PDB file of C-alpha atoms in Angstrom:
ATOM      1  CA  GLY O  10      97.266 102.154 120.495  1.00 70.00           C
ATOM      2  CA  ALA O  11      97.272 103.403 116.898  1.00 85.00           C
ATOM      3  CA  VAL O  12     100.117 101.270 115.608  1.00 90.00           C
ATOM      4  CA  VAL O  13     100.895 100.982 111.920  1.00 93.00           C
ATOM      5  CA  SER O  14     103.205  98.286 110.609  1.00 94.00           C
ATOM      6  CA  GLN O  15     104.905  97.848 107.263  1.00 96.00           C
ATOM      7  CA  HIS O  16     106.281  94.725 105.712  1.00 97.00           C
ATOM      8  CA  PRO O  17     108.944  94.167 104.664  1.00 97.00           C
ATOM      9  CA  SER O  18     111.166  96.678 106.397  1.00 95.00           C
ATOM     10  CA  ARG O  19     113.836  96.202 103.752  1.00 96.00           C
ATOM     11  CA  VAL O  20     113.764  94.634 100.336  1.00 97.00           C
ATOM     12  CA  ILE O  21     116.304  94.252  97.564  1.00 97.00           C
ATOM     13  CA  CYS O  22     115.055  93.284  94.146  1.00 96.00           C
ATOM     14  CA  LYS O  23     116.398  93.043  90.628  1.00 96.00           C
ATOM     15  CA  SER O  24     115.563  95.529  87.946  1.00 97.00           C
ATOM     16  CA  GLY O  25     112.406  94.556  86.082  1.00 97.00           C
ATOM     17  CA  THR O  26     110.791  92.653  88.923  1.00 97.00           C
ATOM     18  CA  SER O  27     107.797  93.745  91.025  1.00 97.00           C
ATOM     19  CA  VAL O  28     107.742  94.300  94.753  1.00 97.00           C
ATOM     20  CA  LYS O  29     104.767  94.470  97.098  1.00 97.00           C
ATOM     21  CA  ILE O  30     104.840  96.488 100.313  1.00 98.00           C
ATOM     22  CA  GLU O  31     102.143  96.010 102.933  1.00 97.00           C
ATOM     23  CA  CYS O  32     100.837  98.607 105.347  1.00 96.00           C
ATOM     24  CA  ARG O  33      98.649  97.445 108.226  1.00 96.00           C
ATOM     25  CA  SER O  34      96.833  99.275 110.977  1.00 95.00           C
ATOM     26  CA  LEU O  35      97.197  96.863 113.886  1.00 94.00           C
ATOM     27  CA  ASP O  36      94.716  98.147 116.422  1.00 93.00           C
ATOM     28  CA  PHE O  37      92.339 100.375 114.533  1.00 94.00           C
ATOM     29  CA  GLN O  38      90.342 100.524 111.338  1.00 94.00           C
ATOM     30  CA  ALA O  39      91.665 102.957 108.767  1.00 93.00           C
ATOM     31  CA  THR O  40      89.339 104.388 106.169  1.00 87.00           C
ATOM     32  CA  THR O  41      92.170 106.406 104.639  1.00 92.00           C
ATOM     33  CA  MET O  42      95.792 105.439 104.122  1.00 95.00           C
ATOM     34  CA  PHE O  43      98.519 107.508 102.550  1.00 95.00           C
ATOM     35  CA  TRP O  44     101.692 106.463 100.763  1.00 97.00           C
ATOM     36  CA  TYR O  45     104.761 108.678 100.858  1.00 96.00           C
ATOM     37  CA  ARG O  46     108.189 108.415  99.342  1.00 95.00           C
ATOM     38  CA  GLN O  47     111.231 109.799 101.118  1.00 91.00           C
ATOM     39  CA  PHE O  48     114.426 110.531  99.221  1.00 83.00           C
ATOM     40  CA  PRO O  49     117.763 110.931 101.016  1.00 77.00           C
ATOM     41  CA  LYS O  50     117.865 114.305 102.738  1.00 71.00           C
ATOM     42  CA  LYS O  51     114.511 115.161 101.230  1.00 74.00           C
ATOM     43  CA  SER O  52     111.075 115.527 102.596  1.00 82.00           C
ATOM     44  CA  LEU O  53     108.321 113.025 102.391  1.00 89.00           C
ATOM     45  CA  MET O  54     106.521 113.336  99.098  1.00 92.00           C
ATOM     46  CA  LEU O  55     102.913 112.214  99.005  1.00 93.00           C
ATOM     47  CA  MET O  56     102.395 109.601  96.295  1.00 96.00           C
ATOM     48  CA  ALA O  57      98.749 108.720  96.726  1.00 95.00           C
ATOM     49  CA  THR O  58      95.757 108.724  99.009  1.00 94.00           C
ATOM     50  CA  SER O  59      93.904 105.468  99.361  1.00 92.00           C
ATOM     51  CA  ASN O  60      90.361 105.038 100.664  1.00 88.00           C
ATOM     52  CA  GLU O  61      89.065 101.605 101.541  1.00 84.00           C
ATOM     53  CA  GLY O  62      87.063 100.055  98.768  1.00 82.00           C
ATOM     54  CA  SER O  63      87.798 102.703  96.161  1.00 84.00           C
ATOM     55  CA  LYS O  64      90.549 103.581  93.745  1.00 87.00           C
ATOM     56  CA  ALA O  65      93.534 105.465  95.028  1.00 92.00           C
ATOM     57  CA  THR O  66      94.013 109.134  94.212  1.00 93.00           C
ATOM     58  CA  TYR O  67      97.490 109.721  92.866  1.00 95.00           C
ATOM     59  CA  GLU O  68      99.486 112.927  93.091  1.00 93.00           C
ATOM     60  CA  GLN O  69     100.584 114.641  89.950  1.00 92.00           C
ATOM     61  CA  GLY O  70     103.638 113.017  88.448  1.00 93.00           C
ATOM     62  CA  VAL O  71     103.129 109.633  90.125  1.00 95.00           C
ATOM     63  CA  GLU O  72     102.581 106.843  87.614  1.00 94.00           C
ATOM     64  CA  LYS O  73      99.537 104.894  88.692  1.00 93.00           C
ATOM     65  CA  ASP O  74     100.427 101.947  86.480  1.00 94.00           C
ATOM     66  CA  LYS O  75     103.838 101.710  88.058  1.00 96.00           C
ATOM     67  CA  PHE O  76     102.805 102.183  91.668  1.00 97.00           C
ATOM     68  CA  LEU O  77      99.723 100.037  92.166  1.00 96.00           C
ATOM     69  CA  ILE O  78      97.837 100.707  95.367  1.00 94.00           C
ATOM     70  CA  ASN O  79      95.167  98.454  96.772  1.00 91.00           C
ATOM     71  CA  HIS O  80      93.165  99.188  99.927  1.00 89.00           C
ATOM     72  CA  ALA O  81      90.996  96.116 100.126  1.00 82.00           C
ATOM     73  CA  SER O  82      90.208  96.175 103.816  1.00 90.00           C
ATOM     74  CA  LEU O  83      90.023  98.632 106.680  1.00 92.00           C
ATOM     75  CA  THR O  84      93.345  97.409 108.053  1.00 94.00           C
ATOM     76  CA  LEU O  85      95.469  96.751 104.968  1.00 94.00           C
ATOM     77  CA  SER O  86      96.788  98.741 102.054  1.00 94.00           C
ATOM     78  CA  THR O  87      99.416  97.490  99.627  1.00 96.00           C
ATOM     79  CA  LEU O  88     101.798  99.311  97.321  1.00 97.00           C
ATOM     80  CA  THR O  89     103.194  97.308  94.422  1.00 97.00           C
ATOM     81  CA  VAL O  90     106.126  98.737  92.536  1.00 97.00           C
ATOM     82  CA  THR O  91     105.900  97.137  89.112  1.00 97.00           C
ATOM     83  CA  SER O  92     108.852  96.603  86.802  1.00 96.00           C
ATOM     84  CA  ALA O  93     111.140  98.264  89.305  1.00 96.00           C
ATOM     85  CA  HIS O  94     114.168 100.245  88.186  1.00 96.00           C
ATOM     86  CA  PRO O  95     117.134 101.546  90.196  1.00 96.00           C
ATOM     87  CA  GLU O  96     115.584 105.024  90.280  1.00 94.00           C
ATOM     88  CA  ASP O  97     112.679 103.553  92.242  1.00 96.00           C
ATOM     89  CA  SER O  98     115.063 102.824  95.099  1.00 95.00           C
ATOM     90  CA  SER O  99     113.792 104.825  98.022  1.00 94.00           C
ATOM     91  CA  PHE O 100     112.207 104.767 101.445  1.00 94.00           C
ATOM     92  CA  TYR O 101     108.448 104.229 101.258  1.00 96.00           C
ATOM     93  CA  ILE O 102     106.310 105.220 104.212  1.00 96.00           C
ATOM     94  CA  CYS O 103     102.619 104.696 104.779  1.00 96.00           C
ATOM     95  CA  SER O 104     100.293 106.390 107.215  1.00 95.00           C
ATOM     96  CA  ALA O 105      96.748 105.669 108.281  1.00 94.00           C
ATOM     97  CA  SER O 106      93.849 107.700 109.652  1.00 91.00           C
ATOM     98  CA  PRO O 107      91.509 105.952 112.092  1.00 90.00           C
ATOM     99  CA  ALA O 108      87.894 105.741 111.003  1.00 88.00           C
ATOM    100  CA  ASP O 109      86.753 107.228 114.308  1.00 88.00           C
ATOM    101  CA  ARG O 110      89.464 109.913 114.341  1.00 85.00           C
ATOM    102  CA  PRO O 111      89.868 110.972 110.709  1.00 83.00           C
ATOM    103  CA  TYR O 112      91.939 114.046 111.592  1.00 83.00           C
ATOM    104  CA  GLU O 113      94.672 111.921 113.155  1.00 86.00           C
ATOM    105  CA  GLN O 114      97.406 110.223 111.140  1.00 89.00           C
ATOM    106  CA  TYR O 115      99.796 107.494 112.268  1.00 91.00           C
ATOM    107  CA  PHE O 116     102.900 106.477 110.405  1.00 93.00           C
ATOM    108  CA  GLY O 117     104.442 103.120 109.672  1.00 93.00           C
ATOM    109  CA  PRO O 118     108.186 102.592 110.166  1.00 91.00           C
ATOM    110  CA  GLY O 119     108.889 102.622 106.446  1.00 94.00           C
ATOM    111  CA  THR O 120     110.237 100.182 103.877  1.00 96.00           C
ATOM    112  CA  ARG O 121     113.659 100.583 102.309  1.00 94.00           C
ATOM    113  CA  LEU O 122     113.546  99.435  98.689  1.00 96.00           C
ATOM    114  CA  THR O 123     116.774  98.895  96.782  1.00 96.00           C
ATOM    115  CA  VAL O 124     116.589  97.950  93.118  1.00 97.00           C
ATOM    116  CA  THR O 125     119.782  96.531  91.662  1.00 96.00           C
TER     117      THR O 125
ATOM    118  CA  GLY G  19     100.046 125.512  96.146  1.00 80.00           C
ATOM    119  CA  ASN G  20     100.455 124.776  99.823  1.00 87.00           C
ATOM    120  CA  SER G  21     103.983 124.257 101.033  1.00 92.00           C
ATOM    121  CA  VAL G  22     106.233 124.140 104.076  1.00 95.00           C
ATOM    122  CA  THR G  23     109.731 125.593 104.310  1.00 95.00           C
ATOM    123  CA  GLN G  24     112.046 124.799 107.174  1.00 94.00           C
ATOM    124  CA  MET G  25     115.621 125.704 107.855  1.00 88.00           C
ATOM    125  CA  GLU G  26     118.303 123.593 106.300  1.00 82.00           C
ATOM    126  CA  GLY G  27     120.382 121.484 108.599  1.00 84.00           C
ATOM    127  CA  PRO G  28     122.234 119.888 110.032  1.00 93.00           C
ATOM    128  CA  VAL G  29     121.971 121.675 113.333  1.00 96.00           C
ATOM    129  CA  THR G  30     124.730 120.730 115.741  1.00 96.00           C
ATOM    130  CA  LEU G  31     124.430 121.702 119.390  1.00 97.00           C
ATOM    131  CA  SER G  32     125.954 120.894 122.726  1.00 97.00           C
ATOM    132  CA  GLU G  33     123.812 119.407 125.446  1.00 97.00           C
ATOM    133  CA  GLU G  34     121.697 121.990 127.306  1.00 96.00           C
ATOM    134  CA  ALA G  35     121.889 124.491 124.450  1.00 97.00           C
ATOM    135  CA  PHE G  36     118.816 126.351 123.216  1.00 98.00           C
ATOM    136  CA  LEU G  37     117.211 125.044 120.036  1.00 97.00           C
ATOM    137  CA  THR G  38     115.241 126.863 117.370  1.00 97.00           C
ATOM    138  CA  ILE G  39     114.217 125.294 114.092  1.00 97.00           C
ATOM    139  CA  ASN G  40     112.407 127.722 111.835  1.00 97.00           C
ATOM    140  CA  CYS G  41     109.350 126.737 109.844  1.00 97.00           C
ATOM    141  CA  THR G  42     107.106 128.808 107.607  1.00 97.00           C
ATOM    142  CA  TYR G  43     104.174 127.770 105.488  1.00 96.00           C
ATOM    143  CA  THR G  44     102.076 128.915 102.576  1.00 94.00           C
ATOM    144  CA  ALA G  45      98.470 127.847 102.469  1.00 92.00           C
ATOM    145  CA  THR G  46      95.031 128.774 101.322  1.00 85.00           C
ATOM    146  CA  GLY G  47      92.907 129.003 104.402  1.00 83.00           C
ATOM    147  CA  TYR G  48      94.075 128.093 107.860  1.00 88.00           C
ATOM    148  CA  PRO G  49      95.753 124.723 108.071  1.00 93.00           C
ATOM    149  CA  SER G  50      96.668 122.709 111.118  1.00 94.00           C
ATOM    150  CA  LEU G  51     100.402 122.683 111.806  1.00 96.00           C
ATOM    151  CA  PHE G  52     102.581 119.870 113.091  1.00 96.00           C
ATOM    152  CA  TRP G  53     106.079 118.926 114.089  1.00 97.00           C
ATOM    153  CA  TYR G  54     107.070 115.311 113.577  1.00 96.00           C
ATOM    154  CA  VAL G  55     110.268 113.665 114.757  1.00 95.00           C
ATOM    155  CA  GLN G  56     112.087 110.716 113.228  1.00 91.00           C
ATOM    156  CA  TYR G  57     114.649 109.059 115.479  1.00 90.00           C
ATOM    157  CA  PRO G  58     117.365 106.977 113.817  1.00 84.00           C
ATOM    158  CA  GLY G  59     115.923 103.746 112.478  1.00 77.00           C
ATOM    159  CA  GLU G  60     112.384 104.567 113.529  1.00 81.00           C
ATOM    160  CA  GLY G  61     109.204 105.852 111.932  1.00 81.00           C
ATOM    161  CA  LEU G  62     107.736 109.329 112.135  1.00 88.00           C
ATOM    162  CA  GLN G  63     106.197 110.308 115.439  1.00 90.00           C
ATOM    163  CA  LEU G  64     103.994 113.275 116.117  1.00 93.00           C
ATOM    164  CA  LEU G  65     105.833 115.652 118.438  1.00 96.00           C
ATOM    165  CA  LEU G  66     103.297 118.463 118.752  1.00 97.00           C
ATOM    166  CA  LYS G  67     100.581 120.254 116.867  1.00 95.00           C
ATOM    167  CA  ALA G  68      98.465 123.403 116.752  1.00 96.00           C
ATOM    168  CA  THR G  69      95.164 123.710 114.989  1.00 93.00           C
ATOM    169  CA  LYS G  70      94.499 127.458 115.034  1.00 92.00           C
ATOM    170  CA  ALA G  71      96.251 130.799 115.231  1.00 93.00           C
ATOM    171  CA  ASP G  72      98.012 131.599 118.515  1.00 95.00           C
ATOM    172  CA  ASP G  73      97.741 127.996 119.682  1.00 96.00           C
ATOM    173  CA  LYS G  74     100.899 126.676 121.301  1.00 97.00           C
ATOM    174  CA  GLY G  75     101.761 123.025 120.934  1.00 97.00           C
ATOM    175  CA  SER G  76     104.115 121.504 123.472  1.00 97.00           C
ATOM    176  CA  ASN G  77     105.577 118.102 124.291  1.00 97.00           C
ATOM    177  CA  LYS G  78     108.762 116.767 125.895  1.00 95.00           C
ATOM    178  CA  GLY G  79     110.038 120.307 126.482  1.00 97.00           C
ATOM    179  CA  PHE G  80     109.512 121.328 122.857  1.00 98.00           C
ATOM    180  CA  GLU G  81     107.169 124.184 121.967  1.00 98.00           C
ATOM    181  CA  ALA G  82     105.855 125.836 118.838  1.00 98.00           C
ATOM    182  CA  THR G  83     103.332 128.649 118.430  1.00 98.00           C
ATOM    183  CA  TYR G  84     101.043 129.037 115.424  1.00 97.00           C
ATOM    184  CA  ARG G  85     101.706 132.559 114.142  1.00 96.00           C
ATOM    185  CA  LYS G  86      99.220 133.519 111.462  1.00 94.00           C
ATOM    186  CA  GLU G  87     100.698 136.975 110.921  1.00 94.00           C
ATOM    187  CA  THR G  88     104.116 135.564 110.038  1.00 96.00           C
ATOM    188  CA  THR G  89     102.832 132.195 108.744  1.00 96.00           C
ATOM    189  CA  SER G  90     105.324 130.494 111.011  1.00 97.00           C
ATOM    190  CA  PHE G  91     105.502 127.585 113.435  1.00 98.00           C
ATOM    191  CA  HIS G  92     109.044 127.629 114.797  1.00 98.00           C
ATOM    192  CA  LEU G  93     110.131 124.773 117.045  1.00 98.00           C
ATOM    193  CA  GLU G  94     111.979 125.621 120.263  1.00 98.00           C
ATOM    194  CA  LYS G  95     113.456 123.829 123.221  1.00 98.00           C
ATOM    195  CA  GLY G  96     115.225 125.507 126.076  1.00 97.00           C
ATOM    196  CA  SER G  97     117.751 122.783 126.842  1.00 96.00           C
ATOM    197  CA  VAL G  98     118.414 119.968 124.391  1.00 97.00           C
ATOM    198  CA  GLN G  99     119.616 116.510 125.323  1.00 97.00           C
ATOM    199  CA  VAL G 100     121.666 113.972 123.409  1.00 97.00           C
ATOM    200  CA  SER G 101     118.502 111.892 123.108  1.00 96.00           C
ATOM    201  CA  ASP G 102     116.887 114.695 121.088  1.00 97.00           C
ATOM    202  CA  SER G 103     119.182 113.919 118.160  1.00 96.00           C
ATOM    203  CA  ALA G 104     116.820 113.139 115.291  1.00 95.00           C
ATOM    204  CA  VAL G 105     115.312 114.560 112.123  1.00 94.00           C
ATOM    205  CA  TYR G 106     112.505 117.068 112.690  1.00 96.00           C
ATOM    206  CA  PHE G 107     109.803 117.690 110.112  1.00 96.00           C
ATOM    207  CA  CYS G 108     107.412 120.603 110.039  1.00 97.00           C
ATOM    208  CA  ALA G 109     104.106 119.838 108.320  1.00 96.00           C
ATOM    209  CA  GLN G 110     100.727 121.301 107.534  1.00 95.00           C
ATOM    210  CA  ARG G 111      97.387 119.795 106.728  1.00 92.00           C
ATOM    211  CA  GLY G 112      94.114 121.217 105.558  1.00 86.00           C
ATOM    212  CA  ASN G 113      91.187 120.915 107.906  1.00 79.00           C
ATOM    213  CA  GLN G 114      89.186 118.381 105.975  1.00 79.00           C
ATOM    214  CA  ALA G 115      89.157 114.804 107.163  1.00 74.00           C
ATOM    215  CA  GLY G 116      91.254 112.529 104.994  1.00 78.00           C
ATOM    216  CA  THR G 117      93.627 115.280 103.871  1.00 84.00           C
ATOM    217  CA  ALA G 118      97.287 114.340 103.585  1.00 89.00           C
ATOM    218  CA  LEU G 119     100.122 116.078 105.388  1.00 92.00           C
ATOM    219  CA  ILE G 120     102.490 118.347 103.471  1.00 92.00           C
ATOM    220  CA  PHE G 121     106.000 118.169 104.867  1.00 93.00           C
ATOM    221  CA  GLY G 122     109.024 120.379 104.939  1.00 94.00           C
ATOM    222  CA  LYS G 123     112.361 118.858 103.970  1.00 92.00           C
ATOM    223  CA  GLY G 124     113.360 117.991 107.496  1.00 94.00           C
ATOM    224  CA  THR G 125     116.112 119.316 109.740  1.00 95.00           C
ATOM    225  CA  THR G 126     118.690 117.004 111.239  1.00 94.00           C
ATOM    226  CA  LEU G 127     119.574 117.816 114.835  1.00 96.00           C
ATOM    227  CA  SER G 128     122.731 116.402 116.366  1.00 96.00           C
ATOM    228  CA  VAL G 129     123.344 116.986 120.075  1.00 97.00           C
ATOM    229  CA  SER G 130     126.683 116.145 121.638  1.00 96.00           C
ATOM    230  CA  SER G 131     127.517 115.723 125.300  1.00 93.00           C
TER     231      SER G 131
END
């Protein structure tokens, strides 16, 4: 149990376009989901915390208008990278905390975004 | 602010060698501590955790002890295998529900036969 999926696993887009990444908890309800960004040879940097039905809380330095996060249901959160630029190329990882086990956190496999 | 520092890699070992990956943290209060592993092409998986001082987390032959006095949570394994080759992340998290993990930069382990 406690499986988190992400879609797509890889995406290539042109500069200036927008890309949506989905994060789903497959076998549990997640009241809280987290979005991280992982740079090559770097740690995972928390971008935002998303609670179902409310606005996401963004970390300092993360542009909320550029990285739109929606957590419309207990099993789905989406990250939309708007007007993508090459510097947005990265590995984006989501994680989810089960509603009945809020101290646990399960990670998705990540999405590799390349902006050309 | 809270942070996690772990040794830089890569760490290259022969099979059956002893492994230590150092990890220290700074935090207000007493966080929970974790080691996550990321195998090539896969997502992060929880390897072990400890939620209070002197707790020892263990899994798959790996161990780490929560040392409050040295603010450390070093990962050890007595005899590594080729299949242990992966990136290892030390992390901390505050003890409130819904708190995000804070990660170290990761240490790449490469084990050769």
